[in-house]
Amino acid sequence: MSKKRVLILIPARFASSRYPGKPLVKIGSKSMISLVLENCLITSHPDIIFESYVVTDDQRIEDHVKTFSQNVVRVDDAVNSGTLRIQLAYERFFQNKNYDLVINVQGDEPLLGSKDLIKLAEFYLQNSFDITTLVRKMSHFDEVFRDTNKVKAVISEFDRRALYFSRAPIPCKRDLTSITNDDFWYLHIGVYSYSPQALMKFSKAHETRLENLEKLEQLRALEIGLSIGAVETKSLLIGVDHLEDVKKVEEVLSGRE
């Protein structure tokens, strides 16, 4: 049986509104985008061939990546999301190369490692969902649960199907005075794998009401009938949205050494 082929695309913009130039910020001795790409370079798997590329709209990022890798492509179009950027990259550079799966890895996730990417790809290939994503089980109904910047996922325990995503604290624990060790919720980790067909269907669809209301593009996928499966990770992942997040990531990395 021939091996499956997985394409990992890493959107990396320079002009971030919250943190301009963050793909080039140094984390320890390396740039963030170099760490992310290194984590995505999976060279050995018995059943899957992985290939990874940075997708950028900026000459500075392209030039920097080329100092250590040729795995970078340019998509300069003005688009509203990293998903649309990787869809254009796939369409222009990769769609004739017979990939079974496309994984979108955010360029600001330097702690996301190959272990979770392999788990995500294997889960996708063993199931029949259009899209798969990562979640982390959380047991504390604290300020993180109430934080609207932390996206919650409601997942079926029967087949791991995502039923909804929200910035609101869901599922609601009606009686917070009776929390037990069996109570938990899922924090959504914004990493997605798509079949090429699902990626194209999602990208060609118009923004939906729920997507616009919550500012969560995965709700568009659910509204247009795409199924999303969720696989659990136990990894501590810290996305870099602000300068202070760099120190948090460095502390985690120093603890791994």
PDB file of C-alpha atoms in Angstrom:
ATOM      1  CA  MET A   1       0.000   0.000   0.000  1.00  0.00           C
ATOM      2  CA  SER A   2       1.393   3.405  -0.962  1.00  0.00           C
ATOM      3  CA  LYS A   3       2.040   5.959   1.732  1.00  0.00           C
ATOM      4  CA  LYS A   4      -0.397   8.817   2.348  1.00  0.00           C
ATOM      5  CA  ARG A   5       0.885  12.323   1.600  1.00  0.00           C
ATOM      6  CA  VAL A   6       0.338  15.193   4.026  1.00  0.00           C
ATOM      7  CA  LEU A   7       1.067  18.834   3.259  1.00  0.00           C
ATOM      8  CA  ILE A   8       1.657  21.149   6.224  1.00  0.00           C
ATOM      9  CA  LEU A   9       1.240  24.848   5.418  1.00  0.00           C
ATOM     10  CA  ILE A  10       2.254  27.574   7.870  1.00  0.00           C
ATOM     11  CA  PRO A  11       0.752  31.037   7.183  1.00  0.00           C
ATOM     12  CA  ALA A  12       3.072  33.807   8.396  1.00  0.00           C
ATOM     13  CA  ARG A  13       2.147  37.477   8.018  1.00  0.00           C
ATOM     14  CA  PHE A  14       4.391  40.385   8.931  1.00  0.00           C
ATOM     15  CA  ALA A  15       1.632  42.981   9.347  1.00  0.00           C
ATOM     16  CA  SER A  16      -0.129  41.541  12.405  1.00  0.00           C
ATOM     17  CA  SER A  17      -2.337  44.193  14.018  1.00  0.00           C
ATOM     18  CA  ARG A  18      -1.523  42.987  17.550  1.00  0.00           C
ATOM     19  CA  TYR A  19       2.156  42.177  17.062  1.00  0.00           C
ATOM     20  CA  PRO A  20       3.733  43.394  13.789  1.00  0.00           C
ATOM     21  CA  GLY A  21       6.675  41.306  12.625  1.00  0.00           C
ATOM     22  CA  LYS A  22       6.104  38.515  15.131  1.00  0.00           C
ATOM     23  CA  PRO A  23       7.189  35.628  12.823  1.00  0.00           C
ATOM     24  CA  LEU A  24      10.703  37.102  13.041  1.00  0.00           C
ATOM     25  CA  VAL A  25      10.760  37.651  16.813  1.00  0.00           C
ATOM     26  CA  LYS A  26      13.564  35.798  18.564  1.00  0.00           C
ATOM     27  CA  ILE A  27      12.645  32.997  20.957  1.00  0.00           C
ATOM     28  CA  GLY A  28      15.910  32.058  22.546  1.00  0.00           C
ATOM     29  CA  SER A  29      18.430  32.049  19.712  1.00  0.00           C
ATOM     30  CA  LYS A  30      15.987  31.322  16.880  1.00  0.00           C
ATOM     31  CA  SER A  31      13.170  33.153  15.147  1.00  0.00           C
ATOM     32  CA  MET A  32       9.653  31.996  15.905  1.00  0.00           C
ATOM     33  CA  ILE A  33       8.969  31.000  12.295  1.00  0.00           C
ATOM     34  CA  SER A  34      12.141  28.867  12.202  1.00  0.00           C
ATOM     35  CA  LEU A  35      11.017  27.035  15.364  1.00  0.00           C
ATOM     36  CA  VAL A  36       7.557  26.400  13.927  1.00  0.00           C
ATOM     37  CA  LEU A  37       8.940  25.099  10.627  1.00  0.00           C
ATOM     38  CA  GLU A  38      11.468  22.871  12.402  1.00  0.00           C
ATOM     39  CA  ASN A  39       8.664  21.334  14.469  1.00  0.00           C
ATOM     40  CA  CYS A  40       6.729  20.581  11.282  1.00  0.00           C
ATOM     41  CA  LEU A  41       9.576  18.832   9.466  1.00  0.00           C
ATOM     42  CA  ILE A  42       8.622  15.202  10.077  1.00  0.00           C
ATOM     43  CA  THR A  43      11.077  12.979   8.261  1.00  0.00           C
ATOM     44  CA  SER A  44      10.139   9.504   9.419  1.00  0.00           C
ATOM     45  CA  HIS A  45       6.758   7.778   9.525  1.00  0.00           C
ATOM     46  CA  PRO A  46       5.882   4.248   8.388  1.00  0.00           C
ATOM     47  CA  ASP A  47       2.679   5.199   6.560  1.00  0.00           C
ATOM     48  CA  ILE A  48       2.774   8.957   5.862  1.00  0.00           C
ATOM     49  CA  ILE A  49       5.027  11.321   3.928  1.00  0.00           C
ATOM     50  CA  PHE A  50       4.980  14.838   5.419  1.00  0.00           C
ATOM     51  CA  GLU A  51       6.035  17.994   3.571  1.00  0.00           C
ATOM     52  CA  SER A  52       6.024  21.448   5.186  1.00  0.00           C
ATOM     53  CA  TYR A  53       6.106  24.990   3.784  1.00  0.00           C
ATOM     54  CA  VAL A  54       5.816  28.518   5.123  1.00  0.00           C
ATOM     55  CA  VAL A  55       3.242  30.648   3.279  1.00  0.00           C
ATOM     56  CA  THR A  56       3.959  34.365   3.533  1.00  0.00           C
ATOM     57  CA  ASP A  57       3.016  37.685   1.965  1.00  0.00           C
ATOM     58  CA  ASP A  58       6.192  39.505   2.993  1.00  0.00           C
ATOM     59  CA  GLN A  59       9.650  39.735   1.452  1.00  0.00           C
ATOM     60  CA  ARG A  60      11.353  39.989   4.838  1.00  0.00           C
ATOM     61  CA  ILE A  61       9.872  36.718   6.025  1.00  0.00           C
ATOM     62  CA  GLU A  62      10.605  34.992   2.715  1.00  0.00           C
ATOM     63  CA  ASP A  63      14.234  36.169   2.763  1.00  0.00           C
ATOM     64  CA  HIS A  64      14.652  35.064   6.375  1.00  0.00           C
ATOM     65  CA  VAL A  65      13.203  31.584   5.791  1.00  0.00           C
ATOM     66  CA  LYS A  66      15.482  31.121   2.783  1.00  0.00           C
ATOM     67  CA  THR A  67      18.523  31.543   5.044  1.00  0.00           C
ATOM     68  CA  PHE A  68      17.767  28.101   6.495  1.00  0.00           C
ATOM     69  CA  SER A  69      15.210  26.445   4.162  1.00  0.00           C
ATOM     70  CA  GLN A  70      13.775  26.657   0.660  1.00  0.00           C
ATOM     71  CA  ASN A  71      10.358  25.566   1.948  1.00  0.00           C
ATOM     72  CA  VAL A  72       8.556  28.885   1.522  1.00  0.00           C
ATOM     73  CA  VAL A  73       6.001  30.185  -0.988  1.00  0.00           C
ATOM     74  CA  ARG A  74       4.520  33.637  -1.515  1.00  0.00           C
ATOM     75  CA  VAL A  75       0.828  34.531  -1.557  1.00  0.00           C
ATOM     76  CA  ASP A  76       0.553  38.325  -1.587  1.00  0.00           C
ATOM     77  CA  ASP A  77      -3.230  38.571  -1.956  1.00  0.00           C
ATOM     78  CA  ALA A  78      -5.142  40.594   0.627  1.00  0.00           C
ATOM     79  CA  VAL A  79      -7.142  37.897   2.419  1.00  0.00           C
ATOM     80  CA  ASN A  80      -8.976  37.862   5.745  1.00  0.00           C
ATOM     81  CA  SER A  81      -7.482  34.732   7.293  1.00  0.00           C
ATOM     82  CA  GLY A  82      -4.606  32.300   7.288  1.00  0.00           C
ATOM     83  CA  THR A  83      -6.973  29.621   6.007  1.00  0.00           C
ATOM     84  CA  LEU A  84      -7.680  31.585   2.838  1.00  0.00           C
ATOM     85  CA  ARG A  85      -3.952  32.168   2.405  1.00  0.00           C
ATOM     86  CA  ILE A  86      -3.167  28.455   2.583  1.00  0.00           C
ATOM     87  CA  GLN A  87      -6.053  27.683   0.242  1.00  0.00           C
ATOM     88  CA  LEU A  88      -4.533  29.997  -2.369  1.00  0.00           C
ATOM     89  CA  ALA A  89      -1.100  28.480  -1.770  1.00  0.00           C
ATOM     90  CA  TYR A  90      -2.498  24.980  -2.194  1.00  0.00           C
ATOM     91  CA  GLU A  91      -4.356  25.953  -5.373  1.00  0.00           C
ATOM     92  CA  ARG A  92      -1.349  27.668  -6.967  1.00  0.00           C
ATOM     93  CA  PHE A  93       1.571  25.482  -5.938  1.00  0.00           C
ATOM     94  CA  PHE A  94       0.429  22.079  -4.686  1.00  0.00           C
ATOM     95  CA  GLN A  95      -2.948  20.885  -5.958  1.00  0.00           C
ATOM     96  CA  ASN A  96      -1.471  18.698  -8.709  1.00  0.00           C
ATOM     97  CA  LYS A  97       0.802  16.797  -6.289  1.00  0.00           C
ATOM     98  CA  ASN A  98      -1.827  14.383  -4.965  1.00  0.00           C
ATOM     99  CA  TYR A  99      -1.853  15.237  -1.272  1.00  0.00           C
ATOM    100  CA  ASP A 100      -4.360  13.344   0.854  1.00  0.00           C
ATOM    101  CA  LEU A 101      -4.456  15.940   3.594  1.00  0.00           C
ATOM    102  CA  VAL A 102      -3.607  19.609   4.193  1.00  0.00           C
ATOM    103  CA  ILE A 103      -2.742  20.770   7.719  1.00  0.00           C
ATOM    104  CA  ASN A 104      -2.886  24.452   8.658  1.00  0.00           C
ATOM    105  CA  VAL A 105      -0.367  25.256  11.415  1.00  0.00           C
ATOM    106  CA  GLN A 106      -0.405  28.818  12.702  1.00  0.00           C
ATOM    107  CA  GLY A 107       2.962  30.545  12.470  1.00  0.00           C
ATOM    108  CA  ASP A 108       2.665  31.715  16.083  1.00  0.00           C
ATOM    109  CA  GLU A 109       2.516  28.241  17.691  1.00  0.00           C
ATOM    110  CA  PRO A 110       6.194  27.515  18.483  1.00  0.00           C
ATOM    111  CA  LEU A 111       5.373  24.804  21.047  1.00  0.00           C
ATOM    112  CA  LEU A 112       3.296  22.673  18.678  1.00  0.00           C
ATOM    113  CA  GLY A 113       5.456  19.628  18.028  1.00  0.00           C
ATOM    114  CA  SER A 114       5.626  16.786  15.549  1.00  0.00           C
ATOM    115  CA  LYS A 115       3.996  14.382  18.034  1.00  0.00           C
ATOM    116  CA  ASP A 116       0.692  16.275  17.928  1.00  0.00           C
ATOM    117  CA  LEU A 117       0.852  16.789  14.163  1.00  0.00           C
ATOM    118  CA  ILE A 118       1.343  13.068  13.625  1.00  0.00           C
ATOM    119  CA  LYS A 119      -1.543  12.318  15.993  1.00  0.00           C
ATOM    120  CA  LEU A 120      -3.772  14.789  14.107  1.00  0.00           C
ATOM    121  CA  ALA A 121      -2.903  13.287  10.705  1.00  0.00           C
ATOM    122  CA  GLU A 122      -3.344   9.694  11.898  1.00  0.00           C
ATOM    123  CA  PHE A 123      -6.700  10.530  13.497  1.00  0.00           C
ATOM    124  CA  TYR A 124      -7.873  12.171  10.282  1.00  0.00           C
ATOM    125  CA  LEU A 125      -6.775   9.273   8.085  1.00  0.00           C
ATOM    126  CA  GLN A 126      -8.431   6.710  10.390  1.00  0.00           C
ATOM    127  CA  ASN A 127     -11.794   8.512  10.437  1.00  0.00           C
ATOM    128  CA  SER A 128     -14.191  10.072   7.946  1.00  0.00           C
ATOM    129  CA  PHE A 129     -14.380  13.706   9.064  1.00  0.00           C
ATOM    130  CA  ASP A 130     -13.950  16.518   6.522  1.00  0.00           C
ATOM    131  CA  ILE A 131     -11.781  18.467   8.981  1.00  0.00           C
ATOM    132  CA  THR A 132      -9.990  17.520  12.185  1.00  0.00           C
ATOM    133  CA  THR A 133      -8.608  19.734  14.928  1.00  0.00           C
ATOM    134  CA  LEU A 134      -6.941  19.603  18.347  1.00  0.00           C
ATOM    135  CA  VAL A 135      -8.522  20.135  21.771  1.00  0.00           C
ATOM    136  CA  ARG A 136      -7.203  19.984  25.326  1.00  0.00           C
ATOM    137  CA  LYS A 137      -9.253  18.681  28.237  1.00  0.00           C
ATOM    138  CA  MET A 138      -9.562  21.241  31.045  1.00  0.00           C
ATOM    139  CA  SER A 139     -10.806  20.466  34.557  1.00  0.00           C
ATOM    140  CA  HIS A 140     -10.898  23.923  36.138  1.00  0.00           C
ATOM    141  CA  PHE A 141     -13.923  26.168  35.639  1.00  0.00           C
ATOM    142  CA  ASP A 142     -11.885  29.303  36.347  1.00  0.00           C
ATOM    143  CA  GLU A 143     -11.004  32.547  34.596  1.00  0.00           C
ATOM    144  CA  VAL A 144      -9.704  30.655  31.553  1.00  0.00           C
ATOM    145  CA  PHE A 145     -13.151  29.109  31.081  1.00  0.00           C
ATOM    146  CA  ARG A 146     -14.694  32.589  31.197  1.00  0.00           C
ATOM    147  CA  ASP A 147     -12.061  34.250  28.993  1.00  0.00           C
ATOM    148  CA  THR A 148     -13.591  35.143  25.627  1.00  0.00           C
ATOM    149  CA  ASN A 149     -10.154  34.892  24.004  1.00  0.00           C
ATOM    150  CA  LYS A 150     -10.095  31.170  24.855  1.00  0.00           C
ATOM    151  CA  VAL A 151     -12.277  29.179  22.472  1.00  0.00           C
ATOM    152  CA  LYS A 152     -14.291  26.300  23.913  1.00  0.00           C
ATOM    153  CA  ALA A 153     -15.237  23.227  21.919  1.00  0.00           C
ATOM    154  CA  VAL A 154     -18.261  21.041  22.584  1.00  0.00           C
ATOM    155  CA  ILE A 155     -17.325  17.521  21.521  1.00  0.00           C
ATOM    156  CA  SER A 156     -19.424  14.361  21.285  1.00  0.00           C
ATOM    157  CA  GLU A 157     -17.983  11.686  23.548  1.00  0.00           C
ATOM    158  CA  PHE A 158     -19.462   9.040  21.234  1.00  0.00           C
ATOM    159  CA  ASP A 159     -17.636   9.754  17.970  1.00  0.00           C
ATOM    160  CA  ARG A 160     -15.380  12.792  18.716  1.00  0.00           C
ATOM    161  CA  ARG A 161     -17.478  15.024  16.458  1.00  0.00           C
ATOM    162  CA  ALA A 162     -17.360  18.753  17.176  1.00  0.00           C
ATOM    163  CA  LEU A 163     -20.877  20.023  17.854  1.00  0.00           C
ATOM    164  CA  TYR A 164     -20.065  23.703  18.399  1.00  0.00           C
ATOM    165  CA  PHE A 165     -17.290  26.179  19.190  1.00  0.00           C
ATOM    166  CA  SER A 166     -17.757  29.356  21.200  1.00  0.00           C
ATOM    167  CA  ARG A 167     -15.987  32.135  23.046  1.00  0.00           C
ATOM    168  CA  ALA A 168     -18.667  31.782  25.697  1.00  0.00           C
ATOM    169  CA  PRO A 169     -18.142  29.386  28.648  1.00  0.00           C
ATOM    170  CA  ILE A 170     -19.786  26.240  27.261  1.00  0.00           C
ATOM    171  CA  PRO A 171     -20.988  23.679  28.028  1.00  0.00           C
ATOM    172  CA  CYS A 172     -22.619  25.500  30.908  1.00  0.00           C
ATOM    173  CA  LYS A 173     -22.180  23.890  34.300  1.00  0.00           C
ATOM    174  CA  ARG A 174     -25.491  24.988  35.787  1.00  0.00           C
ATOM    175  CA  ASP A 175     -24.531  24.296  39.370  1.00  0.00           C
ATOM    176  CA  LEU A 176     -20.953  25.474  39.908  1.00  0.00           C
ATOM    177  CA  THR A 177     -21.164  24.478  43.567  1.00  0.00           C
ATOM    178  CA  SER A 178     -21.248  20.781  42.640  1.00  0.00           C
ATOM    179  CA  ILE A 179     -18.203  20.438  40.393  1.00  0.00           C
ATOM    180  CA  THR A 180     -16.711  16.936  40.595  1.00  0.00           C
ATOM    181  CA  ASN A 181     -13.597  15.273  39.219  1.00  0.00           C
ATOM    182  CA  ASP A 182     -15.722  14.001  36.339  1.00  0.00           C
ATOM    183  CA  ASP A 183     -16.514  17.522  35.099  1.00  0.00           C
ATOM    184  CA  PHE A 184     -14.399  18.996  32.311  1.00  0.00           C
ATOM    185  CA  TRP A 185     -14.489  21.158  29.204  1.00  0.00           C
ATOM    186  CA  TYR A 186     -12.403  21.327  26.039  1.00  0.00           C
ATOM    187  CA  LEU A 187     -10.108  24.193  25.098  1.00  0.00           C
ATOM    188  CA  HIS A 188      -9.824  24.462  21.319  1.00  0.00           C
ATOM    189  CA  ILE A 189      -6.342  24.524  19.771  1.00  0.00           C
ATOM    190  CA  GLY A 190      -6.534  26.264  16.386  1.00  0.00           C
ATOM    191  CA  VAL A 191      -4.751  23.673  14.268  1.00  0.00           C
ATOM    192  CA  TYR A 192      -6.750  22.088  11.435  1.00  0.00           C
ATOM    193  CA  SER A 193      -6.366  19.275   8.936  1.00  0.00           C
ATOM    194  CA  TYR A 194      -8.511  19.325   5.806  1.00  0.00           C
ATOM    195  CA  SER A 195      -9.145  17.068   2.915  1.00  0.00           C
ATOM    196  CA  PRO A 196      -8.263  19.134  -0.177  1.00  0.00           C
ATOM    197  CA  GLN A 197     -11.952  19.071  -1.130  1.00  0.00           C
ATOM    198  CA  ALA A 198     -13.037  20.376   2.292  1.00  0.00           C
ATOM    199  CA  LEU A 199     -10.432  23.144   2.180  1.00  0.00           C
ATOM    200  CA  MET A 200     -11.716  24.311  -1.199  1.00  0.00           C
ATOM    201  CA  LYS A 201     -15.391  24.092  -0.174  1.00  0.00           C
ATOM    202  CA  PHE A 202     -14.744  26.052   3.013  1.00  0.00           C
ATOM    203  CA  SER A 203     -12.696  28.748   1.275  1.00  0.00           C
ATOM    204  CA  LYS A 204     -15.233  29.286  -1.497  1.00  0.00           C
ATOM    205  CA  ALA A 205     -18.151  29.659   0.940  1.00  0.00           C
ATOM    206  CA  HIS A 206     -19.316  33.068   2.142  1.00  0.00           C
ATOM    207  CA  GLU A 207     -18.870  34.152   5.747  1.00  0.00           C
ATOM    208  CA  THR A 208     -21.818  32.945   7.816  1.00  0.00           C
ATOM    209  CA  ARG A 209     -23.865  34.632  10.533  1.00  0.00           C
ATOM    210  CA  LEU A 210     -22.498  32.563  13.423  1.00  0.00           C
ATOM    211  CA  GLU A 211     -18.943  32.954  12.164  1.00  0.00           C
ATOM    212  CA  ASN A 212     -19.355  36.726  12.079  1.00  0.00           C
ATOM    213  CA  LEU A 213     -21.094  36.792  15.464  1.00  0.00           C
ATOM    214  CA  GLU A 214     -18.400  34.839  17.344  1.00  0.00           C
ATOM    215  CA  LYS A 215     -15.489  35.703  15.022  1.00  0.00           C
ATOM    216  CA  LEU A 216     -14.699  31.999  14.672  1.00  0.00           C
ATOM    217  CA  GLU A 217     -14.233  30.732  11.127  1.00  0.00           C
ATOM    218  CA  GLN A 218     -14.699  27.066  12.104  1.00  0.00           C
ATOM    219  CA  LEU A 219     -18.385  27.863  12.596  1.00  0.00           C
ATOM    220  CA  ARG A 220     -18.614  28.475   8.850  1.00  0.00           C
ATOM    221  CA  ALA A 221     -17.475  24.912   8.285  1.00  0.00           C
ATOM    222  CA  LEU A 222     -20.192  23.565  10.576  1.00  0.00           C
ATOM    223  CA  GLU A 223     -22.884  25.785   9.036  1.00  0.00           C
ATOM    224  CA  ILE A 224     -22.124  24.678   5.481  1.00  0.00           C
ATOM    225  CA  GLY A 225     -22.281  21.019   6.493  1.00  0.00           C
ATOM    226  CA  LEU A 226     -18.624  20.059   6.889  1.00  0.00           C
ATOM    227  CA  SER A 227     -17.924  17.659   9.734  1.00  0.00           C
ATOM    228  CA  ILE A 228     -15.153  18.409  12.241  1.00  0.00           C
ATOM    229  CA  GLY A 229     -13.542  15.739  14.384  1.00  0.00           C
ATOM    230  CA  ALA A 230     -11.439  16.501  17.460  1.00  0.00           C
ATOM    231  CA  VAL A 231      -8.424  14.681  18.826  1.00  0.00           C
ATOM    232  CA  GLU A 232      -7.119  15.394  22.286  1.00  0.00           C
ATOM    233  CA  THR A 233      -3.648  16.695  23.073  1.00  0.00           C
ATOM    234  CA  LYS A 234      -2.044  16.864  26.493  1.00  0.00           C
ATOM    235  CA  SER A 235       0.670  19.264  25.326  1.00  0.00           C
ATOM    236  CA  LEU A 236       1.034  22.713  26.830  1.00  0.00           C
ATOM    237  CA  LEU A 237       0.700  25.042  23.846  1.00  0.00           C
ATOM    238  CA  ILE A 238       1.146  28.819  24.046  1.00  0.00           C
ATOM    239  CA  GLY A 239       0.331  30.924  21.002  1.00  0.00           C
ATOM    240  CA  VAL A 240       2.349  34.140  20.702  1.00  0.00           C
ATOM    241  CA  ASP A 241      -0.095  37.034  20.451  1.00  0.00           C
ATOM    242  CA  HIS A 242       1.838  39.610  22.495  1.00  0.00           C
ATOM    243  CA  LEU A 243       5.450  40.319  23.461  1.00  0.00           C
ATOM    244  CA  GLU A 244       4.916  38.933  26.967  1.00  0.00           C
ATOM    245  CA  ASP A 245       4.001  35.544  25.458  1.00  0.00           C
ATOM    246  CA  VAL A 246       7.581  35.163  24.187  1.00  0.00           C
ATOM    247  CA  LYS A 247       8.904  34.874  27.749  1.00  0.00           C
ATOM    248  CA  LYS A 248       6.281  32.232  28.583  1.00  0.00           C
ATOM    249  CA  VAL A 249       7.336  30.154  25.585  1.00  0.00           C
ATOM    250  CA  GLU A 250      11.021  30.514  26.469  1.00  0.00           C
ATOM    251  CA  GLU A 251      10.286  29.285  30.008  1.00  0.00           C
ATOM    252  CA  VAL A 252       8.527  26.181  28.655  1.00  0.00           C
ATOM    253  CA  LEU A 253      11.348  25.463  26.202  1.00  0.00           C
ATOM    254  CA  SER A 254      14.018  25.885  28.875  1.00  0.00           C
ATOM    255  CA  GLY A 255      12.135  23.386  31.026  1.00  0.00           C
ATOM    256  CA  ARG A 256      12.280  20.816  28.228  1.00  0.00           C
ATOM    257  CA  GLU A 257      16.078  21.005  27.924  1.00  0.00           C
TER     258      GLU A 257
END
